[in-house]
PDB file of C-alpha atoms in Angstrom:
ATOM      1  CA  UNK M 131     -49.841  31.055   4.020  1.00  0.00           C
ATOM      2  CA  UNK M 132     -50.819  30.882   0.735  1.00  0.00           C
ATOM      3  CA  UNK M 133     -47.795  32.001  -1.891  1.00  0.00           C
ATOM      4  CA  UNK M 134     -48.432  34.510  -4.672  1.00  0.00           C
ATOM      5  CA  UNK M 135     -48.438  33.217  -8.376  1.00  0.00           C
ATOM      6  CA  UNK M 136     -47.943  35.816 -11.474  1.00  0.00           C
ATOM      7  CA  UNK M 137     -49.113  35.736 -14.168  1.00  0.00           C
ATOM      8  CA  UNK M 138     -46.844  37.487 -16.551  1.00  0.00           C
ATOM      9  CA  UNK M 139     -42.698  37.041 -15.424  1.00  0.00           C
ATOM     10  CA  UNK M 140     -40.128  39.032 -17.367  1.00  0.00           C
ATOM     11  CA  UNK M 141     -36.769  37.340 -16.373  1.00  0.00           C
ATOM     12  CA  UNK M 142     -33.832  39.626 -18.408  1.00  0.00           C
ATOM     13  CA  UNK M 143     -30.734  37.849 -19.201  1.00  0.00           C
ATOM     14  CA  UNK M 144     -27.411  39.367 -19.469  1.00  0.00           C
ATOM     15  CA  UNK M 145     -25.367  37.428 -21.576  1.00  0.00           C
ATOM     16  CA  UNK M 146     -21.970  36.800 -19.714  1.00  0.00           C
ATOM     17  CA  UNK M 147     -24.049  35.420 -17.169  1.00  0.00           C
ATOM     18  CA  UNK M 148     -26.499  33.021 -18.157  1.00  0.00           C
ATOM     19  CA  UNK M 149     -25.992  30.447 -15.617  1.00  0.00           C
ATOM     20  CA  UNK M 150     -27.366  33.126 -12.984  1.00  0.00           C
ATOM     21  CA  UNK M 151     -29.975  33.821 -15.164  1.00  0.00           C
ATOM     22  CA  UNK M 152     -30.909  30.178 -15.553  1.00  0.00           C
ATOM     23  CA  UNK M 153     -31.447  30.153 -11.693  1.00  0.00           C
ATOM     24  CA  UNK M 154     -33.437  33.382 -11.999  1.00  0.00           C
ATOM     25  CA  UNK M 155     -35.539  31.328 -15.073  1.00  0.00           C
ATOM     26  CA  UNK M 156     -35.956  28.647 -12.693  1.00  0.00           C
ATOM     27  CA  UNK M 157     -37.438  30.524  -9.773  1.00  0.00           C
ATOM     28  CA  UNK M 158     -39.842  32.422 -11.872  1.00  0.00           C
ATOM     29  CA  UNK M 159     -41.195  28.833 -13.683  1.00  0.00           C
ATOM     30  CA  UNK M 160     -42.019  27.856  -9.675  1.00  0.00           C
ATOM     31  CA  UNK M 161     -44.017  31.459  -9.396  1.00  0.00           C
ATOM     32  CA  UNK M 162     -45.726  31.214 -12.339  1.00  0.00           C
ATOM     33  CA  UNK M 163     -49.299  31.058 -12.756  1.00  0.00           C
ATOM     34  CA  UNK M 164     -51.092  28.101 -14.452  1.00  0.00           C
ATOM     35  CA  UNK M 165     -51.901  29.721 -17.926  1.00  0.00           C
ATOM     36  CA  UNK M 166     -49.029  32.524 -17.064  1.00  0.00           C
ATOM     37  CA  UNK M 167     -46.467  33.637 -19.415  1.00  0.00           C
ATOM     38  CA  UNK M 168     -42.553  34.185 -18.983  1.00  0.00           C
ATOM     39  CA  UNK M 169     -40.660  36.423 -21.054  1.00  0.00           C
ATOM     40  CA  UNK M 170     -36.791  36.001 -21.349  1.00  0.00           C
ATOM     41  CA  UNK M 171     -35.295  38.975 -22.097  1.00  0.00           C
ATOM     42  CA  UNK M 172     -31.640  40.303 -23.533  1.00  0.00           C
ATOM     43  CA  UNK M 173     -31.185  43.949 -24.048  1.00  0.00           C
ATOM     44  CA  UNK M 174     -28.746  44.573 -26.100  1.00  0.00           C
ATOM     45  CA  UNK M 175     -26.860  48.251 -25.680  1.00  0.00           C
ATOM     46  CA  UNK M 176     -26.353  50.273 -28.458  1.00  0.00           C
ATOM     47  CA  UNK M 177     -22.808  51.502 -29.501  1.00  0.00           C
ATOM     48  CA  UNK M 178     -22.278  55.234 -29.127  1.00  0.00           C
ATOM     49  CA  UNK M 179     -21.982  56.627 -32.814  1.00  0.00           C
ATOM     50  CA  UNK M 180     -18.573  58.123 -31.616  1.00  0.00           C
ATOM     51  CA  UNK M 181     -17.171  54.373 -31.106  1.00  0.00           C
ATOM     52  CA  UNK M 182     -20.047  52.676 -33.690  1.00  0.00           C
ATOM     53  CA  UNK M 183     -17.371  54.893 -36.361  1.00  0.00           C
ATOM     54  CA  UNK M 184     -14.654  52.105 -35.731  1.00  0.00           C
ATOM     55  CA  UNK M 185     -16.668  48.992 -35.477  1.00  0.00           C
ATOM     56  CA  UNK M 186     -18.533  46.789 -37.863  1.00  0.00           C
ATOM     57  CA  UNK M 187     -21.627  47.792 -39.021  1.00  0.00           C
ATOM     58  CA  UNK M 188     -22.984  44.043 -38.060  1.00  0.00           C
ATOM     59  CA  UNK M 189     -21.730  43.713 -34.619  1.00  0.00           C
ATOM     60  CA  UNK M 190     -25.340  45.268 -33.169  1.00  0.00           C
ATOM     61  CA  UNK M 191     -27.004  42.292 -35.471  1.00  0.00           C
ATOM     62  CA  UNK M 192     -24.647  39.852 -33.957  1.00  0.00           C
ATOM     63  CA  UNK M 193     -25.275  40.398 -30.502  1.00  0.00           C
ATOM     64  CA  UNK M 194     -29.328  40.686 -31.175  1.00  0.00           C
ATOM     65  CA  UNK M 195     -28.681  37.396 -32.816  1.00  0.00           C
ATOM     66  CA  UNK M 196     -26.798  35.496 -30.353  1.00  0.00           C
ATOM     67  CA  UNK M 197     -28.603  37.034 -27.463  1.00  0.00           C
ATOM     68  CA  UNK M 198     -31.882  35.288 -29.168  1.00  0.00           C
ATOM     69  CA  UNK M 199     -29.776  31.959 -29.924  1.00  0.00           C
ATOM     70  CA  UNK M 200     -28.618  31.824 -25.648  1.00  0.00           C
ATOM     71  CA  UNK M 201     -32.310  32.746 -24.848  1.00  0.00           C
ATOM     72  CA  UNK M 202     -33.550  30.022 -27.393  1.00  0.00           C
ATOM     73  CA  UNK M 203     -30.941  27.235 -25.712  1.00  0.00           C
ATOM     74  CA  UNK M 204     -31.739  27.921 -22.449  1.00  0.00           C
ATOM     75  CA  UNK M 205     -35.313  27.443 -23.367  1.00  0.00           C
ATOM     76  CA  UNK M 206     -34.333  24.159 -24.363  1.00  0.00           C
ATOM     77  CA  UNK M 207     -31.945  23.102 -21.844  1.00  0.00           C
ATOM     78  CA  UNK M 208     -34.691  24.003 -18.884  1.00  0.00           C
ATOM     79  CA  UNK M 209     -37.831  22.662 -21.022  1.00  0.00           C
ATOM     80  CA  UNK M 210     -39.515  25.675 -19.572  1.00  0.00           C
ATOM     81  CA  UNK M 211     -42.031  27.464 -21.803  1.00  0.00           C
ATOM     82  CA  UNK M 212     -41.202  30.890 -22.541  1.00  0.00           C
ATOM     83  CA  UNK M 213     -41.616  33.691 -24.907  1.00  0.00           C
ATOM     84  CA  UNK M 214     -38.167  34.880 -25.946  1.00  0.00           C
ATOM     85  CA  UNK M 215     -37.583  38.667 -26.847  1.00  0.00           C
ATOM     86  CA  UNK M 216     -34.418  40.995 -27.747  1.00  0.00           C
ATOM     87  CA  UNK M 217     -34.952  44.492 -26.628  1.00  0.00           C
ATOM     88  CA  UNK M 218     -32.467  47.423 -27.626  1.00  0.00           C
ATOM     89  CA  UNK M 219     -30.978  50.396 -25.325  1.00  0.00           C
ATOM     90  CA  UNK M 220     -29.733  50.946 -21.991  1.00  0.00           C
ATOM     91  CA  UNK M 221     -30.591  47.838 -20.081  1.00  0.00           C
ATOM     92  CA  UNK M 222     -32.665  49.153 -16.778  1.00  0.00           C
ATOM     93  CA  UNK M 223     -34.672  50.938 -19.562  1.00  0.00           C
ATOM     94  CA  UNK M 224     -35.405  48.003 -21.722  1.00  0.00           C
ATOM     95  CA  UNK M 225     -36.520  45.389 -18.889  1.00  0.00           C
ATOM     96  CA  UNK M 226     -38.688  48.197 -18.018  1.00  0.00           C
ATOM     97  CA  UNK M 227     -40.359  49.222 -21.143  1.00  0.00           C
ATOM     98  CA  UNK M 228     -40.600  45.179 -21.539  1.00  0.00           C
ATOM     99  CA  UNK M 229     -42.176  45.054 -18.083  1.00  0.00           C
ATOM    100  CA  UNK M 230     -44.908  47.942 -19.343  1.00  0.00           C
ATOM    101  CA  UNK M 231     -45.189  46.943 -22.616  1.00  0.00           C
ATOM    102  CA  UNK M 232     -46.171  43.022 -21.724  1.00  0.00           C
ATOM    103  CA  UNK M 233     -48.301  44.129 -18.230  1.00  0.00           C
ATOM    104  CA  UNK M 234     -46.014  42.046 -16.123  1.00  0.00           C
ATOM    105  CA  UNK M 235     -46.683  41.789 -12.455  1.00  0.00           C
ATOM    106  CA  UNK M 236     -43.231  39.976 -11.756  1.00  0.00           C
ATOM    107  CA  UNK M 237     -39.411  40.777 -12.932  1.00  0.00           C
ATOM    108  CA  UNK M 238     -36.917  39.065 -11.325  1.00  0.00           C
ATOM    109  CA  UNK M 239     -33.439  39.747 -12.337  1.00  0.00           C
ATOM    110  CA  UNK M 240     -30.335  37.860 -11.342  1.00  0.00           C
ATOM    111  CA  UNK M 241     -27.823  40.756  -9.434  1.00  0.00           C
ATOM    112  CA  UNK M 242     -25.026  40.221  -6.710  1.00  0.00           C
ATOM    113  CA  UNK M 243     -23.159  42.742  -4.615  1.00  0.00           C
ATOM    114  CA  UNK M 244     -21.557  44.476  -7.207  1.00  0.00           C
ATOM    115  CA  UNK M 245     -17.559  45.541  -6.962  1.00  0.00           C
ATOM    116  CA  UNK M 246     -16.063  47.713  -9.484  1.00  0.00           C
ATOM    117  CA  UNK M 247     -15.964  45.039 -12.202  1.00  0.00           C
ATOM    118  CA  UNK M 248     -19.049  44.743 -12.301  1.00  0.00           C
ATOM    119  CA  UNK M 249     -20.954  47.962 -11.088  1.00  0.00           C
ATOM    120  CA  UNK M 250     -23.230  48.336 -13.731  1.00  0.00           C
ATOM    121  CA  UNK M 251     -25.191  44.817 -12.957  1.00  0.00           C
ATOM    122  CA  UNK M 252     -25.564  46.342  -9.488  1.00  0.00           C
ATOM    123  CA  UNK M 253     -26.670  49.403 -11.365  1.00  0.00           C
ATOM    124  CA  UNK M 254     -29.017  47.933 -13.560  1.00  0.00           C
ATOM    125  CA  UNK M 255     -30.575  45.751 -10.800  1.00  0.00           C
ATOM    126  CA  UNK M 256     -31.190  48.678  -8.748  1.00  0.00           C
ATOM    127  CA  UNK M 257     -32.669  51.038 -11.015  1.00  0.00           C
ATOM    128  CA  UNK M 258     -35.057  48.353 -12.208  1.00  0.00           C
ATOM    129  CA  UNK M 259     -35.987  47.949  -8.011  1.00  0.00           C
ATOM    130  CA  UNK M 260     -36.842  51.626  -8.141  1.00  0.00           C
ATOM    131  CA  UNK M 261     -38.795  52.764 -11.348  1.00  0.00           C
ATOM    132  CA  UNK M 262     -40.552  49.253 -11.736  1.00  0.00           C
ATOM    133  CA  UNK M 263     -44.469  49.450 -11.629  1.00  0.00           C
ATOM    134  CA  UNK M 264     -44.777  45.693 -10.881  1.00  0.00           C
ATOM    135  CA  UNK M 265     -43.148  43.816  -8.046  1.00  0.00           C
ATOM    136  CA  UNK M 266     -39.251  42.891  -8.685  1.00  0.00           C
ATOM    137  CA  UNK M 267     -37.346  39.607  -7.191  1.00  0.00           C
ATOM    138  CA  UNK M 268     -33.523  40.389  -7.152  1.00  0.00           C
ATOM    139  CA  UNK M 269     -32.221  37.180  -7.197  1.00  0.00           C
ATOM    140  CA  UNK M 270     -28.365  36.645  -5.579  1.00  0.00           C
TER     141      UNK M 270
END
């Protein structure tokens, strides 16, 4: 049986857990297409303006700029080519406007069962399976 290649593989990243999404970066190099293109993505979320009141005006900046520096390093520490791209917003909504906006036919985002501490990486992963045009990997 002859295993499917893509050609263009977003792989988002969440931050406090890059070493899942290092696997997930991983898996998608072995998928990829000769010629093919991975994306690593970080969305970061924006404050609400009710809480942005009482919190420096740079910590959206920092976050969009470490987010690029982890993506960057992990580029590094993997040697595996790969475009590297902050997006901004709720995170099931960024990796999908990334996924339209670059015509991928892969995502594949790290997820695990999720418990109450961490419901919204469930939640992310799963509204990602459901609106995605292109195929998704949920990698556990």
């Amino acid at each position: 049986m002859e295993e499917t290649m893509y050609k263009k593989i977003i792989v988002p990243i969440e931050m406090g857990t890059v070493e899942r999404g290092e696997r997930a970066f991983r898996k998608a190099a072995t998928l990829l297409d000769a010629g093919g293109e991975i994306i690593l993505l970080n969305v970061v979320q924006d404050v609400p303006t009710y809480i942005a009141v009482d919190l420096p005006a740079e910590l959206i900046d920092n976050a969009i700029d470490d987010g690029r520096a982890q993506l960057e390093q992990l580029r590094l520490k993997t040697g595996i080519p790969a475009k590297v791209e902050i997006g901004r917003g709720p995170p099931a909504h960024g990796i999908l406007a990334a996924a339209e906006a670059h015509h991928a036919d892969l995502i594949i985002i790290a997820s695990h069962v999720p418990d109450f501490s961490n419901y919204f990486i469930g939640a992310t992963a799963d509204r990602v399976v459901r609106h995605a045009k292109c195929s998704v990997l949920v990698d556990r």
